[in-house]
JSON list of C-alpha atoms and ligand atoms in Angstrom, two decimals:
[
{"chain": "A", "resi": 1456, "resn": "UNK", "atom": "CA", "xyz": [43.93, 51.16, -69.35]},
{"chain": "A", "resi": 1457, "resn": "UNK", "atom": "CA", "xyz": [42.45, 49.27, -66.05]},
{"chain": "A", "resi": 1458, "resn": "UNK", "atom": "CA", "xyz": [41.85, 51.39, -63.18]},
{"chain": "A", "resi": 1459, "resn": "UNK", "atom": "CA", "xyz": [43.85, 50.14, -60.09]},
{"chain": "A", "resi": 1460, "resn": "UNK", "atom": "CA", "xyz": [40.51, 49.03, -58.62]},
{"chain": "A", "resi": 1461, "resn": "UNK", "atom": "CA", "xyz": [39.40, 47.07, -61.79]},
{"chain": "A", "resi": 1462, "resn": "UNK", "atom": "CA", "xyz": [42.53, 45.36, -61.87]},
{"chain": "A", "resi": 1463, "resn": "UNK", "atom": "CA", "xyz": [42.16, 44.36, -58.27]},
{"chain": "A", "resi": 1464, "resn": "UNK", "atom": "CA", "xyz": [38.65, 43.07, -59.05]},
{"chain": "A", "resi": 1465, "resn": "UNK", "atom": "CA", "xyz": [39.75, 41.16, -61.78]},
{"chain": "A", "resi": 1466, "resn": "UNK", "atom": "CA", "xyz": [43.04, 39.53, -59.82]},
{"chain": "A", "resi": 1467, "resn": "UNK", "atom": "CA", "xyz": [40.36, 38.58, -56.83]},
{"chain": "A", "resi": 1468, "resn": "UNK", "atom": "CA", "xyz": [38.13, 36.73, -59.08]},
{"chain": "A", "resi": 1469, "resn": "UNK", "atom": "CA", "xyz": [40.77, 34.76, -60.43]},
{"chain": "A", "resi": 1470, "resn": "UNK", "atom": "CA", "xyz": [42.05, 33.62, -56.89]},
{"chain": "A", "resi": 1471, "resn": "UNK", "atom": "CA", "xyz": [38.26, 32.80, -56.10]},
{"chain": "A", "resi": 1472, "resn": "UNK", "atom": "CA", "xyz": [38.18, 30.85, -59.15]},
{"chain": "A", "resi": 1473, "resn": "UNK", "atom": "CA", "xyz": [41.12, 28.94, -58.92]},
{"chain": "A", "resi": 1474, "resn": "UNK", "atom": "CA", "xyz": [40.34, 28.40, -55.33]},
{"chain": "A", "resi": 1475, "resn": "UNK", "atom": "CA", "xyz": [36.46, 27.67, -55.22]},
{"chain": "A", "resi": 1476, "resn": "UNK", "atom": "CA", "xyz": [35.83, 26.47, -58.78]},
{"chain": "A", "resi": 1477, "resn": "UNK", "atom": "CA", "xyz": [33.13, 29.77, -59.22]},
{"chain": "A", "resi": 1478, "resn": "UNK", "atom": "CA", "xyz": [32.68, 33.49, -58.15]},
{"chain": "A", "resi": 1479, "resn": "UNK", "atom": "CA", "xyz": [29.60, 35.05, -56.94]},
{"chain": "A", "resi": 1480, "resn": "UNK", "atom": "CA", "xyz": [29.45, 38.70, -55.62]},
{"chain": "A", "resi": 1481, "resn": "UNK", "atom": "CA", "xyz": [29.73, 37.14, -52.01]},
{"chain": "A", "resi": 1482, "resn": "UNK", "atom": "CA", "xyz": [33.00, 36.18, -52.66]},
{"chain": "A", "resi": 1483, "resn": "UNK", "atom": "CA", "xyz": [34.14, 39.41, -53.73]},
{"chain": "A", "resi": 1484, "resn": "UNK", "atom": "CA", "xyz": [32.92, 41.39, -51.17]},
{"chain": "A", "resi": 1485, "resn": "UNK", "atom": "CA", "xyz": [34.39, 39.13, -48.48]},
{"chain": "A", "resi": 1486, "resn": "UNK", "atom": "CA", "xyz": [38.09, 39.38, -50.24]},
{"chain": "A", "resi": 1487, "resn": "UNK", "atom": "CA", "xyz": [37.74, 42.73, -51.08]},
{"chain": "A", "resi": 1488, "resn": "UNK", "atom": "CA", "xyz": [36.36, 43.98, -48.38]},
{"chain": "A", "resi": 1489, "resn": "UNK", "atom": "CA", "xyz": [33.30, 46.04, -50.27]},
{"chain": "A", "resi": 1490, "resn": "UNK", "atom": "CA", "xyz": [29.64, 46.71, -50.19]},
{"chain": "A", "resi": 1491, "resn": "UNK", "atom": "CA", "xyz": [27.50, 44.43, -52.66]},
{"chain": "A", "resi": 1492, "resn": "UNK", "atom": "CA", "xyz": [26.42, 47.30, -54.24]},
{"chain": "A", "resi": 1493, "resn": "UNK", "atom": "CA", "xyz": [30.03, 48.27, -55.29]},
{"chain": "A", "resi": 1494, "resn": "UNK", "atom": "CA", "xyz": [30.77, 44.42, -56.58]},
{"chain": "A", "resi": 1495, "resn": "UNK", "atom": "CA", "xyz": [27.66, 44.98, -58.60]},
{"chain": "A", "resi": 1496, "resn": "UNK", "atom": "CA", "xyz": [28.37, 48.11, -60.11]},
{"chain": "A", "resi": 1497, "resn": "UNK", "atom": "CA", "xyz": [31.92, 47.39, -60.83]},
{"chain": "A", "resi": 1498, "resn": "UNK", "atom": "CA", "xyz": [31.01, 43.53, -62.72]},
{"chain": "A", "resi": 1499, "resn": "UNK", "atom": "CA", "xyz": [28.81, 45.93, -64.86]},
{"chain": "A", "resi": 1500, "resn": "UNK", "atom": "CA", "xyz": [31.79, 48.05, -66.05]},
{"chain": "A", "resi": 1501, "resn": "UNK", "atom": "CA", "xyz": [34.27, 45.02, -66.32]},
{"chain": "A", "resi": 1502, "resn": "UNK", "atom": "CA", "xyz": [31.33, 43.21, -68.24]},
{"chain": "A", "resi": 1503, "resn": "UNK", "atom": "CA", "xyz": [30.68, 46.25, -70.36]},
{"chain": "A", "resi": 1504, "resn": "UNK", "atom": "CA", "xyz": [34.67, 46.38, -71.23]},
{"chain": "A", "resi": 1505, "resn": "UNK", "atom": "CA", "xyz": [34.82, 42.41, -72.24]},
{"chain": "A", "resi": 1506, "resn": "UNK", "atom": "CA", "xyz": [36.36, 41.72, -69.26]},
{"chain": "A", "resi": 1507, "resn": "UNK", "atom": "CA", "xyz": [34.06, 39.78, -67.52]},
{"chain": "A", "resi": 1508, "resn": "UNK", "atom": "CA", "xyz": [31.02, 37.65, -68.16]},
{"chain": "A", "resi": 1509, "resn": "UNK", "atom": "CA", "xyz": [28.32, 38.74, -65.28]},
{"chain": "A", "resi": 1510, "resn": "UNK", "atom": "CA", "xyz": [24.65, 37.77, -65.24]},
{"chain": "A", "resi": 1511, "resn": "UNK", "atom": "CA", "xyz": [22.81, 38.56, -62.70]},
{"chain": "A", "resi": 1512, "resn": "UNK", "atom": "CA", "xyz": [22.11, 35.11, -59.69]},
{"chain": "A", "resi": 1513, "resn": "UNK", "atom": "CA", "xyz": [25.16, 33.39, -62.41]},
{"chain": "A", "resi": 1514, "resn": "UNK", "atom": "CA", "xyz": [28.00, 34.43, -60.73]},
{"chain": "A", "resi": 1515, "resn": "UNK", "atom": "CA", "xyz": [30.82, 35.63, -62.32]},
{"chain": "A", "resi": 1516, "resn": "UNK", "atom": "CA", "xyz": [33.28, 34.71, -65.02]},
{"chain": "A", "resi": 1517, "resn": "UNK", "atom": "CA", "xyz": [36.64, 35.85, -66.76]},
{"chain": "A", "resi": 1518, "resn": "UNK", "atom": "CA", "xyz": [36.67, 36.06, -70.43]},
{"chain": "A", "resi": 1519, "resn": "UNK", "atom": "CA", "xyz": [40.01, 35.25, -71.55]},
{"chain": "A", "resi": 1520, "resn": "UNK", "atom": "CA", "xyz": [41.15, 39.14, -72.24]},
{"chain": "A", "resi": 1521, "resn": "UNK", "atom": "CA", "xyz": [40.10, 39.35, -68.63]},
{"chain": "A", "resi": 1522, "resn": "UNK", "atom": "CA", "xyz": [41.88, 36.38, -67.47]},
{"chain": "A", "resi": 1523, "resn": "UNK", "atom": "CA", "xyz": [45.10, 37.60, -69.19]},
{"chain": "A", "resi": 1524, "resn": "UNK", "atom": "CA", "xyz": [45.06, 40.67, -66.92]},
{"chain": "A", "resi": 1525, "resn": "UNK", "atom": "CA", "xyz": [44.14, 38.92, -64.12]},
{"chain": "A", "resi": 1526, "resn": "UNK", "atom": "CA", "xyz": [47.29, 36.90, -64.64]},
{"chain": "A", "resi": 1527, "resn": "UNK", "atom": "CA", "xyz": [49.41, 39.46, -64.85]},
{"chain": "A", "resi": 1528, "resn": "UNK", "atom": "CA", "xyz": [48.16, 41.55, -61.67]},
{"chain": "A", "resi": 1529, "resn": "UNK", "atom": "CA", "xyz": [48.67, 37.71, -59.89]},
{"chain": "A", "resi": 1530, "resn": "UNK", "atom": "CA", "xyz": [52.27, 37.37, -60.72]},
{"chain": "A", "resi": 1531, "resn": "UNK", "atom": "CA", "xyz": [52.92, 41.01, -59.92]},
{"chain": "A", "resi": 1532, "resn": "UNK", "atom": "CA", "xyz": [51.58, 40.29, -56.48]},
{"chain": "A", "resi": 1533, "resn": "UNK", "atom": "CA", "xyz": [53.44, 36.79, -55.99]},
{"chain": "A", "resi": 1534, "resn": "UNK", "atom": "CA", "xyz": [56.64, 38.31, -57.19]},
{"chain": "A", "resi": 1535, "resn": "UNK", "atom": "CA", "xyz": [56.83, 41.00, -54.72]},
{"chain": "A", "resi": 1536, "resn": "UNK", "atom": "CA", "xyz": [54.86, 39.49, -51.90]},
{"chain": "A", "resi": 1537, "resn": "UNK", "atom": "CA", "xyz": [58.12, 37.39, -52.28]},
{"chain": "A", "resi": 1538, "resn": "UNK", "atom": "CA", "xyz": [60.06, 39.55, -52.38]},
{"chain": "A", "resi": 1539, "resn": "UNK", "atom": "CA", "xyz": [58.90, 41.29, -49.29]},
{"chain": "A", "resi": 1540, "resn": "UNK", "atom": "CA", "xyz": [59.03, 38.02, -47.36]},
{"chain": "A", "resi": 1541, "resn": "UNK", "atom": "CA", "xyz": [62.75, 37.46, -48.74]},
{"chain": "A", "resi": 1542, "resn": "UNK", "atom": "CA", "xyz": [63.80, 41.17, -46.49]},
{"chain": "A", "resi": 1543, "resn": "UNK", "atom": "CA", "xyz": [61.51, 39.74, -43.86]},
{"chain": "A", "resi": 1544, "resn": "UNK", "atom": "CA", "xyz": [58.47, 41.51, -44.14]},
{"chain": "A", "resi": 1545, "resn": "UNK", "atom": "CA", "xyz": [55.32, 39.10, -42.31]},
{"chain": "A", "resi": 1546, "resn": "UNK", "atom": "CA", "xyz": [53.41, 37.71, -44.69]},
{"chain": "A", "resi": 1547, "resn": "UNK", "atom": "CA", "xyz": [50.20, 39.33, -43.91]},
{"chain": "A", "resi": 1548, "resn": "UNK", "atom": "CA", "xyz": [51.58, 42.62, -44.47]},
{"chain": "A", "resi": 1549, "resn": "UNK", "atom": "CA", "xyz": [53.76, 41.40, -47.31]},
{"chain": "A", "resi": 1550, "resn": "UNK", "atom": "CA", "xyz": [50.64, 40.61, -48.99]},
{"chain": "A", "resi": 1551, "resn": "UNK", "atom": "CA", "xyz": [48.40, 43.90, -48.36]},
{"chain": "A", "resi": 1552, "resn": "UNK", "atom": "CA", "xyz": [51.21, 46.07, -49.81]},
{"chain": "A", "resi": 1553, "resn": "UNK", "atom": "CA", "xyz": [51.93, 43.36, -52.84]},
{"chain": "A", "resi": 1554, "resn": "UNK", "atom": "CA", "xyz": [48.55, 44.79, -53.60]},
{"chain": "A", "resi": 1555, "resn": "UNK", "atom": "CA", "xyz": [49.84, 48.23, -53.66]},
{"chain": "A", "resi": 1556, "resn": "UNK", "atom": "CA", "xyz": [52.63, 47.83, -55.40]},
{"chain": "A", "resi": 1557, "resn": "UNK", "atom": "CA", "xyz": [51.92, 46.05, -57.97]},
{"chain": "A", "resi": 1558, "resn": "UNK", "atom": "CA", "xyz": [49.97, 48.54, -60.03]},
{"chain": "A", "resi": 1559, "resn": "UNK", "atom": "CA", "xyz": [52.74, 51.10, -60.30]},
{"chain": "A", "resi": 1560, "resn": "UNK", "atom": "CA", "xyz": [55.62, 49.67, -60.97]},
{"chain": "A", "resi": 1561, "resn": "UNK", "atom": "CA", "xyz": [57.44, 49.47, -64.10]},
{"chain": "A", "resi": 1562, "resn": "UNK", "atom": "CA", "xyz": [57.72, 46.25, -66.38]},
{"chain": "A", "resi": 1563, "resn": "UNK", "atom": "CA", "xyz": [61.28, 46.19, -66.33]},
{"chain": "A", "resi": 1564, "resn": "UNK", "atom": "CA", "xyz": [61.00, 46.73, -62.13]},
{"chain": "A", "resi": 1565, "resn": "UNK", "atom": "CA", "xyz": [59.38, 43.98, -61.87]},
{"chain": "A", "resi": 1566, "resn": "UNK", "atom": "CA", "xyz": [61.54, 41.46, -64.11]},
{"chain": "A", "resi": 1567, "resn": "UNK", "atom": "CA", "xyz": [64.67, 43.00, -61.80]},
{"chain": "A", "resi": 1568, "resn": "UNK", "atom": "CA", "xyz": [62.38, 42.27, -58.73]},
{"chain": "A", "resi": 1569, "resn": "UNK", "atom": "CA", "xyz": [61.33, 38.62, -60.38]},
{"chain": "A", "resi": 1570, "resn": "UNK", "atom": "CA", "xyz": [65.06, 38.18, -61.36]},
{"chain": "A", "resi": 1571, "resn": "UNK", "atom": "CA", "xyz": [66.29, 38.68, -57.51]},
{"chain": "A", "resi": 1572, "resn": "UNK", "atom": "CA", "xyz": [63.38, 36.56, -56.12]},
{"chain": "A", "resi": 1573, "resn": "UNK", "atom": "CA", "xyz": [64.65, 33.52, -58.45]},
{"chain": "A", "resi": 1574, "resn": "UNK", "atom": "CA", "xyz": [67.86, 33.76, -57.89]},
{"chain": "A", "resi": 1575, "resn": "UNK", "atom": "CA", "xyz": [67.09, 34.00, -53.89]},
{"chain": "A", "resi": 1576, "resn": "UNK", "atom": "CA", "xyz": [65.26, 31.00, -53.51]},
{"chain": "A", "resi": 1577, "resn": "UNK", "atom": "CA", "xyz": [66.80, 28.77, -56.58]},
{"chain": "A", "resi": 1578, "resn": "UNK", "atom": "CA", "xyz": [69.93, 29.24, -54.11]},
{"chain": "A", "resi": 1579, "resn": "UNK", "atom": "CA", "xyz": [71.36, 25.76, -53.60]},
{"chain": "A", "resi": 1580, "resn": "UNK", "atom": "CA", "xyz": [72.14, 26.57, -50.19]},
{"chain": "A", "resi": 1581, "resn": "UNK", "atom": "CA", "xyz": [70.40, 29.30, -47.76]},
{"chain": "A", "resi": 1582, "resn": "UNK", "atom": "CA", "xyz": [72.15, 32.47, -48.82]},
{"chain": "A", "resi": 1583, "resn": "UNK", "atom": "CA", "xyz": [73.97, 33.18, -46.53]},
{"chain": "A", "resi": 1584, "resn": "UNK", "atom": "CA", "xyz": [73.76, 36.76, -46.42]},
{"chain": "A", "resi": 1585, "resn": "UNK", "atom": "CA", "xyz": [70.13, 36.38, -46.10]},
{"chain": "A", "resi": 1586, "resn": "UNK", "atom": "CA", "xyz": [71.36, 35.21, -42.56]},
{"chain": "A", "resi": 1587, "resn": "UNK", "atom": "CA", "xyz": [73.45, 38.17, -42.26]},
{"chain": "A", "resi": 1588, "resn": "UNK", "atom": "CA", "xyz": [70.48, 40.74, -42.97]},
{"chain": "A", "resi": 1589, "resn": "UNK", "atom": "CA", "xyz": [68.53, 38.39, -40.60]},
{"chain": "A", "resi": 1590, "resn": "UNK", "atom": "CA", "xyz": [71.04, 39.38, -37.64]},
{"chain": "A", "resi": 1591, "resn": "UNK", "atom": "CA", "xyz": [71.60, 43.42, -39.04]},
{"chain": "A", "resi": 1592, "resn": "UNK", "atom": "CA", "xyz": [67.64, 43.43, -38.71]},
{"chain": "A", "resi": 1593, "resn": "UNK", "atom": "CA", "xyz": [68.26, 42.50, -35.35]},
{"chain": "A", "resi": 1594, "resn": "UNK", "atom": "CA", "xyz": [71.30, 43.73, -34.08]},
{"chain": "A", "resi": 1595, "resn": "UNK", "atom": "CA", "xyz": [71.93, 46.76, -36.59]},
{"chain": "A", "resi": 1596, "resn": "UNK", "atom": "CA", "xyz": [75.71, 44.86, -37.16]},
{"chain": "A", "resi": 1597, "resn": "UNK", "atom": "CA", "xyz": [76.89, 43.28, -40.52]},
{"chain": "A", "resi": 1598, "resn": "UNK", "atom": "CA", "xyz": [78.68, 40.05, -39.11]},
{"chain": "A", "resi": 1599, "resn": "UNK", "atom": "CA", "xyz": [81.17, 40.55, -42.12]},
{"chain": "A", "resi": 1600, "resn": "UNK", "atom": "CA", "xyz": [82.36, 43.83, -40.37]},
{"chain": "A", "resi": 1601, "resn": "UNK", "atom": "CA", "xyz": [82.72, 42.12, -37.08]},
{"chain": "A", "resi": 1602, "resn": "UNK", "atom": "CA", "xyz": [84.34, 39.29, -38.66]},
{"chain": "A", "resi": 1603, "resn": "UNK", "atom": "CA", "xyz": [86.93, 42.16, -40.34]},
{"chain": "A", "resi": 1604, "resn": "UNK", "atom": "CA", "xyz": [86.90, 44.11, -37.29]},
{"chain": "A", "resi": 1605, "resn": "UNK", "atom": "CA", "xyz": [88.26, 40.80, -35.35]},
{"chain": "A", "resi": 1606, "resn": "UNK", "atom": "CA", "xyz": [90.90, 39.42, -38.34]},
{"chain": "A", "resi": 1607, "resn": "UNK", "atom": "CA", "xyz": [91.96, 43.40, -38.28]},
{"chain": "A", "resi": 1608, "resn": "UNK", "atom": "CA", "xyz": [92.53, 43.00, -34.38]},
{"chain": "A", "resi": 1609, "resn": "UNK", "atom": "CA", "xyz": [94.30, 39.56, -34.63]},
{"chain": "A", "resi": 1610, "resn": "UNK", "atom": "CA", "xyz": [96.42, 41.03, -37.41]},
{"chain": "A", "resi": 1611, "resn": "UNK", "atom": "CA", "xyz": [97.74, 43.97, -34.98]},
{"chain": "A", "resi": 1612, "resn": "UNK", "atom": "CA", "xyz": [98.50, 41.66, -32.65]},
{"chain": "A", "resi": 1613, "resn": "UNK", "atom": "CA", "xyz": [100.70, 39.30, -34.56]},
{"chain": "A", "resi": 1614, "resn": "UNK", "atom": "CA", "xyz": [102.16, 42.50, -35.34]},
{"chain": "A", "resi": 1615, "resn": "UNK", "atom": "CA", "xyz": [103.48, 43.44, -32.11]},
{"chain": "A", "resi": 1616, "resn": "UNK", "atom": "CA", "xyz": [104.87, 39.99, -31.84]},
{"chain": "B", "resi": 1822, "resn": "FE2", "atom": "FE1", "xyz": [46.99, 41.96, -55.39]}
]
């Protein structure tokens, strides 16, 4: 079992990769905010464990049982970064606690949380209770209660009639 702090080493280098081609320590320490000397120390133990391929002025590389990992941390964090933007979290913070998250939670949490996320956004039409929750953010009111509160009113008053 990964460490938390492995896993997020692994997951960075496969964003690097994907976005630059290659990884060098530089590019580690910049995303995760760590001294060189931690990069280094931590490549060791990932290349020790099969999980990397590090060599010293060569830059870094995932072996495919790290990739696999990698992957998995990636779509952990993309489902509920998602997910945090869907109940309007801002991205930047959606994305710093994505990291969080995603080491703890359960397997079956996360297919739930995937699940929701893919039935949000494969909604032919803007859900429209994501509106609603947009205005209860807002206002602290569910527009369906106002819209019962009002039907309830009308209906008194035909009453009377
Ligand atoms: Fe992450």
């Amino acid at each position: 079992m990964l460490s938390r702090k492995a896993e997020d080493y692994l997951e960075a280098i496969l964003n690097i990769t994907e976005k630059k081609g290659y990884t060098r320590v530089k590019d580690i320490t910049q995303a995760l905010d760590v001294k060189p000397s931690s990069v280094v120390e931590m490549l060791k133990r990932l290349n020790s464990s099969g999980h990397v391929i590090y060599k010293k002025y060569d830059g870094v590389t995932l072996t495919p049982v790290g990739k696999d990992v990698a992957a998995v941390v990636k779509d952990r964090h993309d489902t509920i970064k998602a997910f945090l933007m869907i109940i309007k979290v801002p991205g930047a913070i959606a994305d710093k606690d994505a990291c969080i998250i995603e080491h703890e939670l359960d397997a079956k949490t996360i297919e739930q949380v995937k699940n929701l996320v893919n039935f949000v956004i494969s909604a032919p039409d803007y859900p429209q209770w994501l509106d609603h929750f947009d205005t209860f953010c807002t206002t602290g009111k569910h527009p369906c209660e106002e819209e019962k509160r009002k039907k309830i009113g009308s209906s008194t008053e035909t009453k009377h009639f």
